XYZ file of C-alpha atoms in Angstrom:
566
model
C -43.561 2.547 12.820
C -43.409 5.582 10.624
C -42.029 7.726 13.031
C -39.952 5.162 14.206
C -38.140 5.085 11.002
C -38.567 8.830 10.792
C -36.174 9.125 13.296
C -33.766 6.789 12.189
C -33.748 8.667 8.925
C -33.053 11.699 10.707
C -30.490 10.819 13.119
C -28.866 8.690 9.947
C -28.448 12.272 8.492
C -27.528 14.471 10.797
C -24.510 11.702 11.636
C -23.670 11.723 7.830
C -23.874 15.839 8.182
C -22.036 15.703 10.947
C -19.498 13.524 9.711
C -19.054 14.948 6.479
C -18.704 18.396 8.431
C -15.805 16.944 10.616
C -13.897 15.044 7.546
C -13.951 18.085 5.605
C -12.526 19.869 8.875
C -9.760 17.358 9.538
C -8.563 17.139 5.978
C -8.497 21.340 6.327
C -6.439 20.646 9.383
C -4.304 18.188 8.015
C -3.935 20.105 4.883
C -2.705 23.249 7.030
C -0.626 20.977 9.548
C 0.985 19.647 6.159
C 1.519 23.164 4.378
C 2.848 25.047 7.682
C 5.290 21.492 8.023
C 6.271 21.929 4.542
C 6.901 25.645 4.883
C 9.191 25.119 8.172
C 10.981 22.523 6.146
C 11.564 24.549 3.793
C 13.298 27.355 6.106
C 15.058 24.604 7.185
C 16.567 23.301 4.179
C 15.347 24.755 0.918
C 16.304 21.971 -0.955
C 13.210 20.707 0.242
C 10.610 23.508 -1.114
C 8.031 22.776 -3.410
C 7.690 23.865 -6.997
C 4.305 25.837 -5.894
C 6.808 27.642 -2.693
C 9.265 28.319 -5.723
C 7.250 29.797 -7.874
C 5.240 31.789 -5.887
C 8.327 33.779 -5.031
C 9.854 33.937 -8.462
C 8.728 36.856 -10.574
C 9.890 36.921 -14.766
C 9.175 39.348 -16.795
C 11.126 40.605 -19.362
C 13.391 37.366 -19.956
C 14.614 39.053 -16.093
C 14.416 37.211 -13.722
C 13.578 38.364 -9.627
C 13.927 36.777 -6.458
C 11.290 37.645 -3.679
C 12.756 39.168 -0.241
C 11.914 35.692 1.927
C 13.650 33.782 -0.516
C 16.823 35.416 -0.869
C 17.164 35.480 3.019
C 16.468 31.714 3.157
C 19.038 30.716 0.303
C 21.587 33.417 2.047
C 20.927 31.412 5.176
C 22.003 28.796 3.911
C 24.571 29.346 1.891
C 23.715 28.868 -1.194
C 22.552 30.517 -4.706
C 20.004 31.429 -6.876
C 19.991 30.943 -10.385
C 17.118 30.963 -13.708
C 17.584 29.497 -16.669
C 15.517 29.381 -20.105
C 14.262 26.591 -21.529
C 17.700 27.170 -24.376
C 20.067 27.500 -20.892
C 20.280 31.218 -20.385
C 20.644 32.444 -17.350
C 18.149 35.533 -17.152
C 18.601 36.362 -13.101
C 21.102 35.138 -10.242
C 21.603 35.932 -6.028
C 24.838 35.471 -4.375
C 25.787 32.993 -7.821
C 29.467 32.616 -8.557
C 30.872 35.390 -10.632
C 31.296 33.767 -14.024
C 27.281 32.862 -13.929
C 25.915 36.681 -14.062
C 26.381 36.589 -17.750
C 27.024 32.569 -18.561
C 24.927 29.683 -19.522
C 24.286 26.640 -18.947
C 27.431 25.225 -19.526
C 28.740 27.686 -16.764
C 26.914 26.219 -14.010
C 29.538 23.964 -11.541
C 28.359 20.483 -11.770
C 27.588 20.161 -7.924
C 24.396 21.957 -8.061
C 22.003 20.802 -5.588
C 18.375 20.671 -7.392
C 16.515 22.442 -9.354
C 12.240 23.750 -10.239
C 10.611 23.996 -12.809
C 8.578 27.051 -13.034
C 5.043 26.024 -14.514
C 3.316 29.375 -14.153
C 4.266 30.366 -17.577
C 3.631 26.882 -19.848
C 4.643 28.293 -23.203
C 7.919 29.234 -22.033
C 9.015 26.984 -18.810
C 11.741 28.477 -17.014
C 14.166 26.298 -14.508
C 15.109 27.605 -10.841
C 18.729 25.977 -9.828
C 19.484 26.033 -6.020
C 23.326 25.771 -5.040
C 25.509 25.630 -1.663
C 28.793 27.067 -1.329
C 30.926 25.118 0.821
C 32.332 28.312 2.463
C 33.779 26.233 5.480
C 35.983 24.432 3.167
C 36.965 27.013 1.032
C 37.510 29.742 4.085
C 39.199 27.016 6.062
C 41.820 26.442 3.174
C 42.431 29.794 2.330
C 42.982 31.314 6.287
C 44.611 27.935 6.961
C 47.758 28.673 4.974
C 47.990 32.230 6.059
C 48.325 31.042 10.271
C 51.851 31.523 11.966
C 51.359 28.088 14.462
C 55.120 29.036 16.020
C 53.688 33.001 17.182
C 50.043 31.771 17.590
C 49.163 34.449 15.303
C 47.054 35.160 12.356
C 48.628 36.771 9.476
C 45.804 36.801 7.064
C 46.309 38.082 3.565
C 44.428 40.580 1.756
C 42.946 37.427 -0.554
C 42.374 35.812 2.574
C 40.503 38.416 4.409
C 38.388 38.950 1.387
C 37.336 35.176 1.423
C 36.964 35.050 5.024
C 34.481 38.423 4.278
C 32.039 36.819 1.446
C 31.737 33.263 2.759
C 32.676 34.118 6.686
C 32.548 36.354 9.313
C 34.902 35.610 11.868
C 37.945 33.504 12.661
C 39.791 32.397 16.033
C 43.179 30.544 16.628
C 42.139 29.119 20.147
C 44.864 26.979 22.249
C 43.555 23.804 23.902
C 42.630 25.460 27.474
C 40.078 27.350 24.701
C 41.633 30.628 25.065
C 41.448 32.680 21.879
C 44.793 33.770 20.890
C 43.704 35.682 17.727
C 40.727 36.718 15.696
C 39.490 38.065 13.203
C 36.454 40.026 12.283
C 33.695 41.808 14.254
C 31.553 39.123 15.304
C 34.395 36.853 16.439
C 34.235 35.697 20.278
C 36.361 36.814 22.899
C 36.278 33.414 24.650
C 35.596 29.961 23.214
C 33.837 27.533 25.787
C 34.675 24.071 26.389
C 31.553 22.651 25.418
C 31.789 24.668 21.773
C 35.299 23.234 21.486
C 34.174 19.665 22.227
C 31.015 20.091 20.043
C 33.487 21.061 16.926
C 35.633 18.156 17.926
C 32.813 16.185 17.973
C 31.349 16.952 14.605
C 34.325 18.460 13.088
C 31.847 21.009 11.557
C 28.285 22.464 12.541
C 26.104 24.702 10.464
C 27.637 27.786 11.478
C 31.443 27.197 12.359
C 34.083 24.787 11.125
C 37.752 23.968 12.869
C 40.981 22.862 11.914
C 43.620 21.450 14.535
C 47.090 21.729 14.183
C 49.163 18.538 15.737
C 52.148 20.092 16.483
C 51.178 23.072 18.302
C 47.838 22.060 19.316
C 46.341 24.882 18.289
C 42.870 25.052 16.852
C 41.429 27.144 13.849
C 37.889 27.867 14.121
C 36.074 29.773 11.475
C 32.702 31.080 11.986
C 29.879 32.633 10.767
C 26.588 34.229 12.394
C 23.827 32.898 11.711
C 21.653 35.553 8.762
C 18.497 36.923 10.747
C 15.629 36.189 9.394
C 12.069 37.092 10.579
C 10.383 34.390 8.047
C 10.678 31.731 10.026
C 9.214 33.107 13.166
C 7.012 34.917 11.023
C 5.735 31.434 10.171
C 5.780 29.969 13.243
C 3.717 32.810 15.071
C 1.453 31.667 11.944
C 1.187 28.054 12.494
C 0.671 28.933 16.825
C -2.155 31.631 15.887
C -3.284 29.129 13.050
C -3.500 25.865 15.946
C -5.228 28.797 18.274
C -7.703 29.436 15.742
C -8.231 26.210 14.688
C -8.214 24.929 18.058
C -11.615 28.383 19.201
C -13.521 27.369 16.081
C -13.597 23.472 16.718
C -14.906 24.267 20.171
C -17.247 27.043 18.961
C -18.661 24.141 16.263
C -18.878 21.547 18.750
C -20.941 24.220 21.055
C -23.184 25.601 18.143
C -23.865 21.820 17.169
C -24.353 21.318 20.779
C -26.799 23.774 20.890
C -28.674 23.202 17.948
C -29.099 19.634 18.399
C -30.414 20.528 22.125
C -32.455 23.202 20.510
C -33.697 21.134 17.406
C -34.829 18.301 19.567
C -35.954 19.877 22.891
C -37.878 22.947 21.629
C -40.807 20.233 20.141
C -40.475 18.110 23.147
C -41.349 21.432 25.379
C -43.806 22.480 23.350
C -45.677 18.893 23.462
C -45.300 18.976 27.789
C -47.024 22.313 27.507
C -49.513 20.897 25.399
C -49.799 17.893 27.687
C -50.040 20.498 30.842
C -52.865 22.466 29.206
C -54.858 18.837 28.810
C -53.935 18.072 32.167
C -55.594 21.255 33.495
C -58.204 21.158 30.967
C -57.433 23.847 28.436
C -58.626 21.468 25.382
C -56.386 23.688 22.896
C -53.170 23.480 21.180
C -50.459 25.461 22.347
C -50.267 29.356 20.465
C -47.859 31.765 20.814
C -48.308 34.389 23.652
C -47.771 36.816 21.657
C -49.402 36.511 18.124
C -51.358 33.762 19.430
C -50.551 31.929 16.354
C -50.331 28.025 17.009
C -46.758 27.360 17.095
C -46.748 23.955 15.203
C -48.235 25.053 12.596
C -47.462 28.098 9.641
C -49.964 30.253 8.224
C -50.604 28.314 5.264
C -51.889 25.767 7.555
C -49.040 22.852 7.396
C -46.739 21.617 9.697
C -43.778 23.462 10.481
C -40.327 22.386 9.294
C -38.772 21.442 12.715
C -42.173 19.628 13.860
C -41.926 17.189 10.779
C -40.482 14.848 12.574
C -43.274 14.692 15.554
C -45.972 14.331 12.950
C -47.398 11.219 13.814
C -47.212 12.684 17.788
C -48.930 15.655 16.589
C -51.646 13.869 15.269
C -52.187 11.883 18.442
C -51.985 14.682 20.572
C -54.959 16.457 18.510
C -56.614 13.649 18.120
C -56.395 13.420 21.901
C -57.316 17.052 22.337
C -60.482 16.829 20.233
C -61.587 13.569 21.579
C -61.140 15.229 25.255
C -62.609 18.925 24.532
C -65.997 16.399 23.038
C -65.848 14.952 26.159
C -66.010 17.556 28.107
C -68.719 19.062 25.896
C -70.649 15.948 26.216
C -70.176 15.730 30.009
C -71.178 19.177 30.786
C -74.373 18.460 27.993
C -74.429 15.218 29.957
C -74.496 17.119 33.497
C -77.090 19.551 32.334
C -79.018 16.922 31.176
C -78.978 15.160 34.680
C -79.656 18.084 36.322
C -82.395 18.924 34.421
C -83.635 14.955 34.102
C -83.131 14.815 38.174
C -85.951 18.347 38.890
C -88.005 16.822 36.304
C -88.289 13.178 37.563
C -88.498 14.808 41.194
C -91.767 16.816 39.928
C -92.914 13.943 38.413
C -92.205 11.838 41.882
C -93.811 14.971 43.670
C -96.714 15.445 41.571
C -98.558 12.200 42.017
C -97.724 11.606 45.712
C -99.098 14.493 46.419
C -102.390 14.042 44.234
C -102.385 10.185 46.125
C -101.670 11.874 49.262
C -104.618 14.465 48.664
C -106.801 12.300 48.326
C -106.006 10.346 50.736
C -106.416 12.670 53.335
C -109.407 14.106 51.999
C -111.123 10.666 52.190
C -109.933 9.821 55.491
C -111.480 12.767 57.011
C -114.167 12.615 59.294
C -115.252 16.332 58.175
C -117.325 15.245 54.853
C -119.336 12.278 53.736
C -118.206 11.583 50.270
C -120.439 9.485 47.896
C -119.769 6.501 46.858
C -119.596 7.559 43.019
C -116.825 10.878 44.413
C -115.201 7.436 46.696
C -114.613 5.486 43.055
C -113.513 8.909 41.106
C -110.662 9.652 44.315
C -109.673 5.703 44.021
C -109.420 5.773 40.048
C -107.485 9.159 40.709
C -104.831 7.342 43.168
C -105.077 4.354 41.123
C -103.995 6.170 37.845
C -101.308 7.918 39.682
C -100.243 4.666 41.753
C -99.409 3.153 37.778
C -97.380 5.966 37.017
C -95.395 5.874 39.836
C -95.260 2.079 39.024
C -93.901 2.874 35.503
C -91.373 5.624 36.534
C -90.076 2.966 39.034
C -89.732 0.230 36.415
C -88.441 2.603 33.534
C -85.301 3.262 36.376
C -85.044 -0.351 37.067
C -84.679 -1.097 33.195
C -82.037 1.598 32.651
C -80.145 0.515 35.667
C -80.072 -3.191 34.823
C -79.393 -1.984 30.899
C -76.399 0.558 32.497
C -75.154 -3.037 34.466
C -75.641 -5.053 31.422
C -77.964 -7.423 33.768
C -80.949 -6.729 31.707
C -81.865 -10.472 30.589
C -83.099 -11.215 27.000
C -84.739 -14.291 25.992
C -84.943 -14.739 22.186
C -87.471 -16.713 20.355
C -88.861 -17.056 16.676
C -91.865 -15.367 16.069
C -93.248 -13.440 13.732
C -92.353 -10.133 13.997
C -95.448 -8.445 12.012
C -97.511 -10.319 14.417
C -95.874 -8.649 17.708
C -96.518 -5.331 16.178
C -99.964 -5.741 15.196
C -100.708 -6.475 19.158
C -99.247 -3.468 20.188
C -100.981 -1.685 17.738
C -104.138 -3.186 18.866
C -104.002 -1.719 22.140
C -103.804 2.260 20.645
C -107.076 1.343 18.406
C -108.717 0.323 21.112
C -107.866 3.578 23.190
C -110.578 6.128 22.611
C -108.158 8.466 24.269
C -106.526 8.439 20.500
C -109.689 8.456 18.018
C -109.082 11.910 17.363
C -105.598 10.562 15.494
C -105.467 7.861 12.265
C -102.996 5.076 13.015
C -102.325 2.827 10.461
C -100.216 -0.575 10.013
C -98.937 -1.413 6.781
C -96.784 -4.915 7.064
C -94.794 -6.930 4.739
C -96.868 -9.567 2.383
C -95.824 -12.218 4.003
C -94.451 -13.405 7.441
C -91.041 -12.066 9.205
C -89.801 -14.843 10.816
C -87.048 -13.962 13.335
C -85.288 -14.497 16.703
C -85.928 -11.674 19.492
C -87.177 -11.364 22.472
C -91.331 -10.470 22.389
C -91.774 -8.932 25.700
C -88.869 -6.156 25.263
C -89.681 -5.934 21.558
C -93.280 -4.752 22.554
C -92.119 -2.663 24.872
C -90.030 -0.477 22.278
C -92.979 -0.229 19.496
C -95.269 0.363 22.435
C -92.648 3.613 23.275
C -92.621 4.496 19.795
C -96.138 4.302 18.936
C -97.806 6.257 22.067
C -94.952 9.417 22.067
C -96.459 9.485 18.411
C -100.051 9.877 19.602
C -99.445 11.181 23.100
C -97.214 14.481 21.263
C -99.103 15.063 17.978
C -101.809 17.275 17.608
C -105.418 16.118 15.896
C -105.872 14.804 13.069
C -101.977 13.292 12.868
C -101.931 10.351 10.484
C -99.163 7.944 12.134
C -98.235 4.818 9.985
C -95.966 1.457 11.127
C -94.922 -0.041 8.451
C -92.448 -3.594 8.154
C -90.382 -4.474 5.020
C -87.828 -6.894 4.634
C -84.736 -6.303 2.161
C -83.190 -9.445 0.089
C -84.135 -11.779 3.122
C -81.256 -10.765 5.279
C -82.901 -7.563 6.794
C -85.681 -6.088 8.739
C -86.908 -2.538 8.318
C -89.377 -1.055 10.833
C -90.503 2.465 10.418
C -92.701 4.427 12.591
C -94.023 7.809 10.633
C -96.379 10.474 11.325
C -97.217 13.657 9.572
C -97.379 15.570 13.017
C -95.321 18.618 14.194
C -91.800 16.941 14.055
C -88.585 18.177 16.001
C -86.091 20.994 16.007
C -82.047 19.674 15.532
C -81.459 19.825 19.234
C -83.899 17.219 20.100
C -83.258 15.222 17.451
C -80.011 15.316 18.022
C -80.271 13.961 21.990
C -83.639 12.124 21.240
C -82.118 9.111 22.430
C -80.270 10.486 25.099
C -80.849 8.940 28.514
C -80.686 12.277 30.623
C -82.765 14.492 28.184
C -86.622 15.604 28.225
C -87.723 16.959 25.663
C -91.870 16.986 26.867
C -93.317 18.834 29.498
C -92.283 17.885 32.797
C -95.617 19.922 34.452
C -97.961 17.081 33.016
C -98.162 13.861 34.909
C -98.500 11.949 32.043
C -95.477 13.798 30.344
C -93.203 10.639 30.702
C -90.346 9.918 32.437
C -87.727 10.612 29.825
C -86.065 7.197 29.882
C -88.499 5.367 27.128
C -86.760 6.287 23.881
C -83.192 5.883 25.927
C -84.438 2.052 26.673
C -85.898 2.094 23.713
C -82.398 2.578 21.647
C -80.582 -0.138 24.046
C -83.200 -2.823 23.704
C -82.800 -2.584 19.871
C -79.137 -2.494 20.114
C -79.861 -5.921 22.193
C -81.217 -7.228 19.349
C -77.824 -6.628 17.140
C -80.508 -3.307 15.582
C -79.919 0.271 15.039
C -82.507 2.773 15.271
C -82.181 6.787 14.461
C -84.795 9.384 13.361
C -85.546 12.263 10.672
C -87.822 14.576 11.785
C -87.834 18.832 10.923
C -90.309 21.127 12.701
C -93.459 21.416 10.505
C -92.775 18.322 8.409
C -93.578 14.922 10.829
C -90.946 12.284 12.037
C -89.534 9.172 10.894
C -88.191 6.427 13.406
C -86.187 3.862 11.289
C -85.446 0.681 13.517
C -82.750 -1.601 10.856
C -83.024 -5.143 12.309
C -81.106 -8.379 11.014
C -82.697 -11.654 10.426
C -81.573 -14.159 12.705
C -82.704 -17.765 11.862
């Protein structure tokens, strides 16, 4: 669940990132989309400029004012004039203004201005920008106008008239209505006037750079022209907004690749680093994955935590060691456990060996006819095969018990007894044993009755294990004491103890192991290695634990914790 919501945390922020990321880009976009719109307006009509596009170009110093280069091209293109007043009406600075404003006021300026900015970079002292058009179509038109001879098709322009037709014109053309030019006037006038620029005039009566008079009775036509002013600005600006929308266009893909990448790189460098984890498991290389290089692990730093791009795999990471450590124990534990076979298997074959061939001896030797054996050497070769017949019998039985216990098909039959009692008849069987009289075995029970359910038989069978590996492995002289005690009426504590030669860690540690041997396999009455590994499943039968303390030197203590089931 954690990681679950991990990831939706994650992914919930990286969107957010992400969108944030691509806001802030569009409103840069539209801000530049707005600003390169807003200049081309303004080249297009500069009525339209802003107060910041005004200002920017207007430089005051000195009560003088100065008009930048771009924006005395713009306001020649389009006719008009430049003018700055003071806050009191001065006029401090002009371009191409009528003549009586170079040294007038405000009361001088014609009362068809078109608009006007205020200039806000200097707030102490605001200064005002006026913008005016001339109407140099009208005024050129009227002035040539009266100066054309309709009845010679002629222009007989004045020196007043040329001079207007200079400042607000260029050119001039008395055209007949085929659209041959008759006359003209200036350098930039056309030699020929086409039909579609004679019905385009007709049509509008004026465009932006020509205007036309025609004259009813002679059907002539007056066109007066002008070219238009080059400017460079405006393609300046337009070669700004293309490289702009090119720019624009290579860093939007270059983000969406980089994002690409890093999101394929954020989320598939931990998921390859977890299949080469899970491909090392698979072929049994119980490790995390390192670097090849440093062979540092790579999910973790050197202070030992988990690296910043791994956070979000935590939960996997833990698995996966768990996993790994779970798997490398079991690997341990089956080669320990194969060893352990191995070892179990040659031992329990020497044990199988040793007394079929003392039986088979024996045998031979008193089934042949070469000696006459006496009836006392007859009873000493039977006890001989006897003795080794019952071990045999017991290996035999100890493999049937640890198959049917392996199989679960091991039957218990639980009774209440007294459970002092079925340990004081095992016992009685080791006092009774003058194989043992060199050892002191004592009992020391609870007061009073433990009364219990378990099963007699298989319980006797465990202290009867317990009991002779104390004798059987302990030298002379070994006091070994069982002792009962029941805690607050609930619990049964058994403990066999001796003072003998005890156990190293290693044996104690697989004591109870079913494959291990820790006697001597070259004595037929070593064991079989099974009895403490039946010993261990019986109790746990019995809803028991049983474990052992023992150092080398300093005895052993088998603790068997049993509840009490009424």
């Amino acid at each position: 669940m954690k990681t679950h919501r991990r990831f939706i945390v994650q992914f919930l922020s990286q969107l957010l990132v992400l969108f944030f990321i691509f806001t802030v880009l569009a409103i840069t976009i539209m801000a530049l989309i707005g600003y390169f719109l807003e200049q081309t307006e303004t080249f297009d009509d500069l009525t339209k400029a802003s107060e910041s596009f005004i200002e920017s170009r207007v430089e005051i110093e000195d009560e003088t004012a100065q008009f930048d280069q771009d924006l005395q091209v713009l306001a020649e293109e389009q006719d008009g004039w430049l003018a700055v007043l003071t806050e009191k009406g001065e006029i401090i600075g002009t371009f191409h203004a009528p003549d009586n404003l170079a040294e007038g006021n405000l009361a001088t300026l014609p009362s068809d201005i078109t608009t006007y900015w205020e200039v806000q970079k200097y707030p102490e002292h605001p200064y005002y920008v006026v913008f005016g058009i001339y109407d140099w179509q009208g005024n050129a038109m009227q002035a040539i106008q009266e100066n054309v001879s309709w009845e010679t098709q002629t222009l007989e322009l004045s020196a007043a008239s040329k001079q207007i037709l200079d400042i607000h014109a260029n050119w001039t053309i008395l055209v007949d209505d085929s659209g041959n030019v008759l006359d003209s006037y200036g350098q930039e006038a056309p030699a020929a006037y086409r039909t579609e620029d004679m019905l385009a005039i007709k049509a509008k009566q004026k465009t932006d750079h020509a205007a036309s008079y025609v004259h009813q009775p002679s059907q002539l036509t007056l066109v007066v022209g002008k070219a238009p002013v080059s400017s460079s600005l405006k393609t300046n600006i337009q070669g700004t907004i293309n490289n702009s929308v090119i720019i624009i266009a290579i860093l939007t893909i270059l983000f969406l690749l980089l994002a690409t990448y890093w999101y394929a790189h954020k989320f598939s460098s931990p998921l390859l680093t977890f299949m080469r984890w899970l491909q090392n498991l698979r072929q049994g290389i119980y490790e995390e994955p390192v670097n090849q290089r440093t062979g540092q692990s790579v999910l973790v730093n050197k202070h030992g935590t988990v690296k910043k791009k791994y956070h979000l795999y935590k939960d996997l990471i833990v698995t996966l060691t768990q996993l790994t450590t779970i798997l490398k124990e079991r690997e341990s534990e089956r080669a320990r456990t194969s060893q352990s076979r191995e070892e179990w298997i040659s031992g329990i074959s020497h044990d199988l060996k040793t007394p079929l061939a003392s039986i088979q001896g024996y045998a031979n030797m008193m089934e042949s006819g070469d000696y006459s054996w006496s009836e006392e050497e007859i009873r000493d070769f039977a006890g001989i095969i006897g003795e080794k017949s019952m071990y045999l019998k017991d290996l035999i039985e100890d493999l049937n018990i640890t198959y049917q216990l392996k199989n679960q098909e091991l039957a218990i039959m639980k009774e209440q007894a007294d459970i002092n009692e079925c340990i004081r008849r095992s016992l009685l069987q080791f006092f009774n044993n003058p194989i043992y009289d060199d050892k002191e075995l004592r009992f020391q029970p609870e007061a009073k009755e433990i009364i219990t359910s378990f099963d007699a038989k298989w319980f006797q069978r465990v202290m009867d294990n317990l009991i002779a590996n104390a004798l059987k492995y302990n030298p002379a002289d070994t006091v070994i004491t069982v002792s009962t005690e029941l805690i607050e009426q609930h619990l049964i504590v058994i403990k066999v103890m001796d003072n003998g030669v005890g156990m190293d860690k290693e044996t104690v540690q697989h004591l109870f192991t079913r494959y291990y041997r820790g006697t001597n396999t070259t004595e037929s009455d070593s064991g079989t290695g099974l009895g403490l590994a039946i010993s261990k499943q019986l109790i746990e039968l019995h809803d028991g634990s049983i474990s052992v303390q023992s150092k080398p030197g300093e005895g052993t203590t088998i603790r068997i914790l049993l509840p009490v089931v009424k």
